[in-house]
mmCIF file of C-alpha atoms in Angstrom:
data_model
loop_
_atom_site.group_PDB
_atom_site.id
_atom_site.type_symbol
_atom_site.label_atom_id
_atom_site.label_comp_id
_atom_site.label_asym_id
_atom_site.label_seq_id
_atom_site.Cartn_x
_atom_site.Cartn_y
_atom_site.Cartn_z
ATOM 1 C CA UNK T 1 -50.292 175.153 -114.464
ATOM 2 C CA UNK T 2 -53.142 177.159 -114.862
ATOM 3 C CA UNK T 3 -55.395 176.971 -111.635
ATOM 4 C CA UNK T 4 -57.179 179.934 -112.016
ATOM 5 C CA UNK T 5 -59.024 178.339 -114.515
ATOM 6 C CA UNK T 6 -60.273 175.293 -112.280
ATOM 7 C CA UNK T 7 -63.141 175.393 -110.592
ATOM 8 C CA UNK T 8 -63.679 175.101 -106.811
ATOM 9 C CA UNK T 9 -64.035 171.982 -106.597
ATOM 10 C CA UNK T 10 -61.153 171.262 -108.884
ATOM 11 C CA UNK T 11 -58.607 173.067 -107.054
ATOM 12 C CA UNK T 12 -59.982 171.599 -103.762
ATOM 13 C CA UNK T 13 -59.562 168.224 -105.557
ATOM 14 C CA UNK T 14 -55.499 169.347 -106.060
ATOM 15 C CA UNK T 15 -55.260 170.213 -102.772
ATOM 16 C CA UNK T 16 -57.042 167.178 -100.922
ATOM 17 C CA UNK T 17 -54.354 165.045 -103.206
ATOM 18 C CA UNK T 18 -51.838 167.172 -101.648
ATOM 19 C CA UNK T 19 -52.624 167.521 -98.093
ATOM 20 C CA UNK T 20 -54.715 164.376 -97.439
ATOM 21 C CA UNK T 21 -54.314 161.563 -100.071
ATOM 22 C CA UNK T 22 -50.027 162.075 -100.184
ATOM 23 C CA UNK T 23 -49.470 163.282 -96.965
ATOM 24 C CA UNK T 24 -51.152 160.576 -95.318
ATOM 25 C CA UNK T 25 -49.174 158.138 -97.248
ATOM 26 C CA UNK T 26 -45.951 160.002 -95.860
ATOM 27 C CA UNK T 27 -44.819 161.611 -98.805
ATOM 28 C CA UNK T 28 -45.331 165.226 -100.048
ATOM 29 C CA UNK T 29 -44.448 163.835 -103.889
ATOM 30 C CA UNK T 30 -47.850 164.457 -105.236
ATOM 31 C CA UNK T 31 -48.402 161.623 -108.139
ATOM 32 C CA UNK T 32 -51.485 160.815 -110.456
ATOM 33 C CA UNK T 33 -52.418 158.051 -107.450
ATOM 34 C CA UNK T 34 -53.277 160.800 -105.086
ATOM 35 C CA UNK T 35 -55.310 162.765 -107.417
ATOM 36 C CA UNK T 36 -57.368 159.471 -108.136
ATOM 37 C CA UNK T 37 -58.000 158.972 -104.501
ATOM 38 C CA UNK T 38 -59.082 162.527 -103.786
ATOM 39 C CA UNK T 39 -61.132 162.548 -106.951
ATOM 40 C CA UNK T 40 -63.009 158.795 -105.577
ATOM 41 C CA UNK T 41 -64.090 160.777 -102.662
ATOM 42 C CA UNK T 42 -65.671 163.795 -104.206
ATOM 43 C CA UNK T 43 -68.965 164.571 -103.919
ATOM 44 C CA UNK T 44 -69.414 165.923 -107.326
ATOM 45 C CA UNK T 45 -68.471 162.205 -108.580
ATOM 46 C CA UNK T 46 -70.280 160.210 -106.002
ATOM 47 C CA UNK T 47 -72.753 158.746 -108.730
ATOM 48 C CA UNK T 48 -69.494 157.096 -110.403
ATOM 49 C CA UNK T 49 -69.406 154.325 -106.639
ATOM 50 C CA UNK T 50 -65.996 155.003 -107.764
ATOM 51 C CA UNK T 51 -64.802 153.344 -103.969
ATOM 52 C CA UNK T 52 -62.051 155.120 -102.532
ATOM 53 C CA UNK T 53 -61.595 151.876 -99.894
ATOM 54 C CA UNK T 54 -61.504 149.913 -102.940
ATOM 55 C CA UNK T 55 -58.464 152.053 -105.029
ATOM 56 C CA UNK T 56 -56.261 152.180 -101.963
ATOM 57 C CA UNK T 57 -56.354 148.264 -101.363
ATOM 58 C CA UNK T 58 -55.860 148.071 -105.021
ATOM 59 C CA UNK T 59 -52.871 150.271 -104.717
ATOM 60 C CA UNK T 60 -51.248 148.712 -102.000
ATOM 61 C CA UNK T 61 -51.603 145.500 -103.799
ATOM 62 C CA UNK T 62 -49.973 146.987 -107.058
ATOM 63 C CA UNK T 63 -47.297 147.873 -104.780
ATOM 64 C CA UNK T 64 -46.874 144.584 -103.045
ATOM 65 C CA UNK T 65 -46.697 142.693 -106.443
ATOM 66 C CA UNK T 66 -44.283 145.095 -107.810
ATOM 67 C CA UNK T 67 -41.582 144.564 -104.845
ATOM 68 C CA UNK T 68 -42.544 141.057 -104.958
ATOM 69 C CA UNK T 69 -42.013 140.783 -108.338
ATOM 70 C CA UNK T 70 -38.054 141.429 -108.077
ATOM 71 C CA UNK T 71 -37.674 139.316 -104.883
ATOM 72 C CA UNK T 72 -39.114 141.662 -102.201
ATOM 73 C CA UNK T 73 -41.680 140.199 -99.681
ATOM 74 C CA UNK T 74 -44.245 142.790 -98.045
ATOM 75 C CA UNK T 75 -43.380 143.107 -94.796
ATOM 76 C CA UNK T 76 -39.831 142.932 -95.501
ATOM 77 C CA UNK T 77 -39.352 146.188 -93.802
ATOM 78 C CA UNK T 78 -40.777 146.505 -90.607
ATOM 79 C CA UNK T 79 -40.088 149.848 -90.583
ATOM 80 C CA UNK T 80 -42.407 152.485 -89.595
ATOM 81 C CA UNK T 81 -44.735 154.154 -92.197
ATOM 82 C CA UNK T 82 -43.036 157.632 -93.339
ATOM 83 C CA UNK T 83 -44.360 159.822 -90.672
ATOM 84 C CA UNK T 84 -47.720 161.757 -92.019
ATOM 85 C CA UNK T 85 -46.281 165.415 -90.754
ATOM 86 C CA UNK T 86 -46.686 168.071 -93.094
ATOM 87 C CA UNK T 87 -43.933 168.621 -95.403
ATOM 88 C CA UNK T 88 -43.303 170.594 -98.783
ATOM 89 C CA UNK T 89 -45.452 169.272 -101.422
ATOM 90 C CA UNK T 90 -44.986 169.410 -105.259
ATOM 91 C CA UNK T 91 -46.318 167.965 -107.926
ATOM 92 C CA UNK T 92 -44.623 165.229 -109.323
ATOM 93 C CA UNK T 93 -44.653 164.290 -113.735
ATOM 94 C CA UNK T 94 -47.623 161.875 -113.544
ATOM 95 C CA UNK T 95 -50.062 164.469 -111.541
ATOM 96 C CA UNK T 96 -48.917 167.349 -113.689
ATOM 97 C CA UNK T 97 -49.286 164.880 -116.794
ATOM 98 C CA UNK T 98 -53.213 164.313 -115.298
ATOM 99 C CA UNK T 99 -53.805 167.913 -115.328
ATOM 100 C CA UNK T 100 -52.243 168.941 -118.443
ATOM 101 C CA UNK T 101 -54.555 166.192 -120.178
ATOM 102 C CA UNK T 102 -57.722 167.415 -118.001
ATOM 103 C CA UNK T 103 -56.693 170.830 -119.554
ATOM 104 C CA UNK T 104 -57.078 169.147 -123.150
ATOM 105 C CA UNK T 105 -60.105 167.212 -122.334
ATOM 106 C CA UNK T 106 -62.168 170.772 -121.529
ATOM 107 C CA UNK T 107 -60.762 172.234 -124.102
ATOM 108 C CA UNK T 108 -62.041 169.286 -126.526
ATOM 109 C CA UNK T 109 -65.120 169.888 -124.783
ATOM 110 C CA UNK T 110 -65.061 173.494 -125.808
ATOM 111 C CA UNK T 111 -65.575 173.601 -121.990
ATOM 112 C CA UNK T 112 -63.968 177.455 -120.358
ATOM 113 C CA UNK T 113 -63.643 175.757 -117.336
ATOM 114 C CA UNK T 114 -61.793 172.549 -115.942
ATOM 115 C CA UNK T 115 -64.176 171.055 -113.640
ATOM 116 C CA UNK T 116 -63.643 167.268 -111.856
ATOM 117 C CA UNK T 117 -64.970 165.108 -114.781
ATOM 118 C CA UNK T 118 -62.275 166.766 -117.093
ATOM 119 C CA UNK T 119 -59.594 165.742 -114.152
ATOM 120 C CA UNK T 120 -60.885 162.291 -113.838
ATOM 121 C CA UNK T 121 -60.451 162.144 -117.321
ATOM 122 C CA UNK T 122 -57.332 163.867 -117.061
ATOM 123 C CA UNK T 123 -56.423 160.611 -114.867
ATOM 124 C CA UNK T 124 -58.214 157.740 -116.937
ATOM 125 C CA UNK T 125 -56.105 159.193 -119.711
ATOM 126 C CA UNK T 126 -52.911 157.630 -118.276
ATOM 127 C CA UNK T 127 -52.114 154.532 -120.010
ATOM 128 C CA UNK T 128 -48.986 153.489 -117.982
ATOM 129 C CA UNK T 129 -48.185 153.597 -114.156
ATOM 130 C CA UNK T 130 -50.025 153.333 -111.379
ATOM 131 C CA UNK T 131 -53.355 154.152 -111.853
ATOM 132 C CA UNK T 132 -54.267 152.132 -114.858
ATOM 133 C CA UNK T 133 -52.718 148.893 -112.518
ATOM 134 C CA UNK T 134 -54.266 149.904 -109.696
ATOM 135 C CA UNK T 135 -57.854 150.186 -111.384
ATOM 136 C CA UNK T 136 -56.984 146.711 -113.590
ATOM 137 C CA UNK T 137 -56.508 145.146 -109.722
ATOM 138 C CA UNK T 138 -59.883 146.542 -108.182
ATOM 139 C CA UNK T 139 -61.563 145.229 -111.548
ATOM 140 C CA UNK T 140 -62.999 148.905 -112.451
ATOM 141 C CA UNK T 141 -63.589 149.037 -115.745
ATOM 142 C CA UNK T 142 -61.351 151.807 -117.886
ATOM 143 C CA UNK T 143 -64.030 152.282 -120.565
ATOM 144 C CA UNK T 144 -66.704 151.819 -119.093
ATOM 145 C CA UNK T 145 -65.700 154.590 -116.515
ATOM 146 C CA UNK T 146 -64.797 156.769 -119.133
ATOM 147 C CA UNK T 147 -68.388 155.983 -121.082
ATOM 148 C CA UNK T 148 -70.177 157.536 -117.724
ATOM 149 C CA UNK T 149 -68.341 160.654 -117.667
ATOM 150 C CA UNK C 1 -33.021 124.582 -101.712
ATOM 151 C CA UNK C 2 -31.229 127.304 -103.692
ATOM 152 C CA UNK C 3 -33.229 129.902 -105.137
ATOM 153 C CA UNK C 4 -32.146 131.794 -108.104
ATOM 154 C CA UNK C 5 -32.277 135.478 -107.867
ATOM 155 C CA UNK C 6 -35.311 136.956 -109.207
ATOM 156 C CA UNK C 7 -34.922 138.568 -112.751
ATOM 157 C CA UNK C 8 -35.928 141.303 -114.070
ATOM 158 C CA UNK C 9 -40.007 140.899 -114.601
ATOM 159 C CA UNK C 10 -40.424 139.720 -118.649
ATOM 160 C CA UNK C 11 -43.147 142.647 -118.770
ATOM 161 C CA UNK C 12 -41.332 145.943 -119.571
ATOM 162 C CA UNK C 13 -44.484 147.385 -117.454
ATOM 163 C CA UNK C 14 -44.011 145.592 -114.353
ATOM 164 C CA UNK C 15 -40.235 145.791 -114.135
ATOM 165 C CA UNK C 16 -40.942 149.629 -114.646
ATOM 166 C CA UNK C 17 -43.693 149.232 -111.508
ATOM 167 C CA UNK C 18 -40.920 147.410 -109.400
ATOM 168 C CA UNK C 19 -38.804 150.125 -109.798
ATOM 169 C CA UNK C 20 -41.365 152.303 -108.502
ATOM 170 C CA UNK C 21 -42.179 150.842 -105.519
ATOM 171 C CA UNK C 22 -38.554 150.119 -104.683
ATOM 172 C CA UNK C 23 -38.161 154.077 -105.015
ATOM 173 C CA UNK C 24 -40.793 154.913 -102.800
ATOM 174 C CA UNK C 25 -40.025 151.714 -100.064
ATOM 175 C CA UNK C 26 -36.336 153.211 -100.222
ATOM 176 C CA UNK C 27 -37.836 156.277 -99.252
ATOM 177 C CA UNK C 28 -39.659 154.874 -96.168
ATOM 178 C CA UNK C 29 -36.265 153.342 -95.223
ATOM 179 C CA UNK C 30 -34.526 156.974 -95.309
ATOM 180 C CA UNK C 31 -37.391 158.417 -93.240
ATOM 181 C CA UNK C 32 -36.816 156.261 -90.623
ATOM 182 C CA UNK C 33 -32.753 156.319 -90.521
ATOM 183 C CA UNK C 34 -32.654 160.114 -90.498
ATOM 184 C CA UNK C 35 -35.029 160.255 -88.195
ATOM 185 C CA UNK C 36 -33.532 157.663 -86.096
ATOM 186 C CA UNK C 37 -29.898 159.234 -86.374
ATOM 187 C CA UNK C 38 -31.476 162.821 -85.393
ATOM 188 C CA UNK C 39 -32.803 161.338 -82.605
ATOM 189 C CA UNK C 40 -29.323 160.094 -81.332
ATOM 190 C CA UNK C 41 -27.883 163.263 -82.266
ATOM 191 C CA UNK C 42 -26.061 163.261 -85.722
ATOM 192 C CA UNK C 43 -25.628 166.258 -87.807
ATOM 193 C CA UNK C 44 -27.182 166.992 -91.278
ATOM 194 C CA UNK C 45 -23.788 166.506 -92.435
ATOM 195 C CA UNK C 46 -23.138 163.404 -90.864
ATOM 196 C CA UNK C 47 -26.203 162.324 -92.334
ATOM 197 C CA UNK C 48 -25.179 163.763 -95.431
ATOM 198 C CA UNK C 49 -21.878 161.977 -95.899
ATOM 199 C CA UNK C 50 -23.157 158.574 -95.101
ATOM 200 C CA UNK C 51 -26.362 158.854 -97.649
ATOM 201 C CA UNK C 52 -23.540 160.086 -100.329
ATOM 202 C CA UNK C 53 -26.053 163.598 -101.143
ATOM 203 C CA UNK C 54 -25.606 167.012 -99.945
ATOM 204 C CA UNK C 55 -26.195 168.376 -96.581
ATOM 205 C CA UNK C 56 -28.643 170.843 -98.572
ATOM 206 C CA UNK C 57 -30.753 167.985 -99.904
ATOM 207 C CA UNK C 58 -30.713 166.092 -96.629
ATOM 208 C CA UNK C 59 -31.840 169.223 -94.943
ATOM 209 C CA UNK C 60 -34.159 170.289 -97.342
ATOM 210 C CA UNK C 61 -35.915 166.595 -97.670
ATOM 211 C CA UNK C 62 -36.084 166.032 -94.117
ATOM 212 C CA UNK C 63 -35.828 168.787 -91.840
ATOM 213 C CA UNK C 64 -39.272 170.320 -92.015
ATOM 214 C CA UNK C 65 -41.205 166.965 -91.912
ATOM 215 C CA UNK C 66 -38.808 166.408 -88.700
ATOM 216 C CA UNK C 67 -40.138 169.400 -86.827
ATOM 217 C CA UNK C 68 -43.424 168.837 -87.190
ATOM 218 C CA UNK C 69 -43.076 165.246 -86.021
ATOM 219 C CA UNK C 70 -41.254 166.461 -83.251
ATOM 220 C CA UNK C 71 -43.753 169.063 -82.299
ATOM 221 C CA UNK C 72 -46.304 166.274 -82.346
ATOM 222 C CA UNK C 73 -44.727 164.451 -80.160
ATOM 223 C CA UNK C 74 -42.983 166.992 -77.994
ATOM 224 C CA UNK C 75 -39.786 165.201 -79.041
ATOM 225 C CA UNK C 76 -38.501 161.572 -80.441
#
């Protein structure tokens, strides 16, 4: 991946995914999810009200209907939450899928750099998994979003 | 009452989503079970043997995120 052509605040947005969004969730498997999270709290997309609260209900939801979906009540496990300590991170397909298309988008854009709108793009672009559920569940709008940026 | 067991969801999309979030509650289920056989002193390759992977994987999944939990807590 080619960071050294992301901005600041891009590759602050990769790490905050990273270190705050997956770690916290106890996992150092970076996914699309965690980029979407750290890109809702960004100040350079603030005038989105994209609600960071809002996307991690959503996800938790998307995950409770999945396991419920094959049988699997939340709250099943009572099991702790994976512990938050700091552990090797990579990047798993659906992040480096996000940045690969936030690569296009700028370059569509006959943009040099790859600032945060092209990664929230990057993100929007995904038309499976987790984020496109997630956003359907906290009733945000896909094209309207993508109208704004 | 018997229940049936759930199928497959009709939706190629949300059976693909279950298997998902299976993955990652699996996960949160392995966390805790190595951690709680470190704790009462197994080896990585005890550990190894009754997850059916490598001692290398185990290690390499666990160990680190172990140590800093540890250090946290100045111990399990």
């Amino acid at each position: 991946m080619a960071f050294e052509r992301f901005t600041r605040d891009a590759r602050a947005i990769v790490r905050a995914a990273s270190q705050e969004e997956a770690q916290t969730q106890g996992t150092g498997t970076v996914q699309a999810e965690h980029l979407l999270l750290a890109l809702s709290a960004h100040a350079t997309l603030q005038h989105l009200d994209l609600d960071h609260d809002r996307i991690e209900q959503a996800l938790i939801q998307e995950e409770e209907r999945s396991l419920a979906s094959v049988g699997i009540a939340s709250g099943d496990f009572d099991g702790p939450m994976a512990s938050a300590a700091p552990r090797r991170t990579r990047l798993a397909t659906s992040a480096k899928l996000a940045l690969q298309r936030a690569l296009v988008t700028a370059q569509r854009h006959q943009d040099r750099r790859i600032e945060t709108h092209h990664l929230l793009l990057g993100v929007l672009a995904a038309d499976h998994g987790r984020v496109p559920r997630a956003l359907e569940i906290a009733g945000i709008d896909l094209d309207e979003l993508r109208a704004r940026l | 009452m018997s229940t049936a067991p759930p199928a497959v969801p009709d939706d190629p999309a949300d059976a693909l989503a279950a298997v998902g979030a299976l993955r990652r509650l699996a996960d949160r289920v392995e966390d805790a079970a190595v951690a709680r056989a470190v704790a009462e002193g197994w080896s990585w390759a005890q550990i190894a043997e009754a997850l059916g992977v490598t001692r290398q994987a185990v290690h390499k999944k666990h160990a680190r995120g172990l140590a800093a939990a540890n250090q946290k807590t100045g111990g399990l």
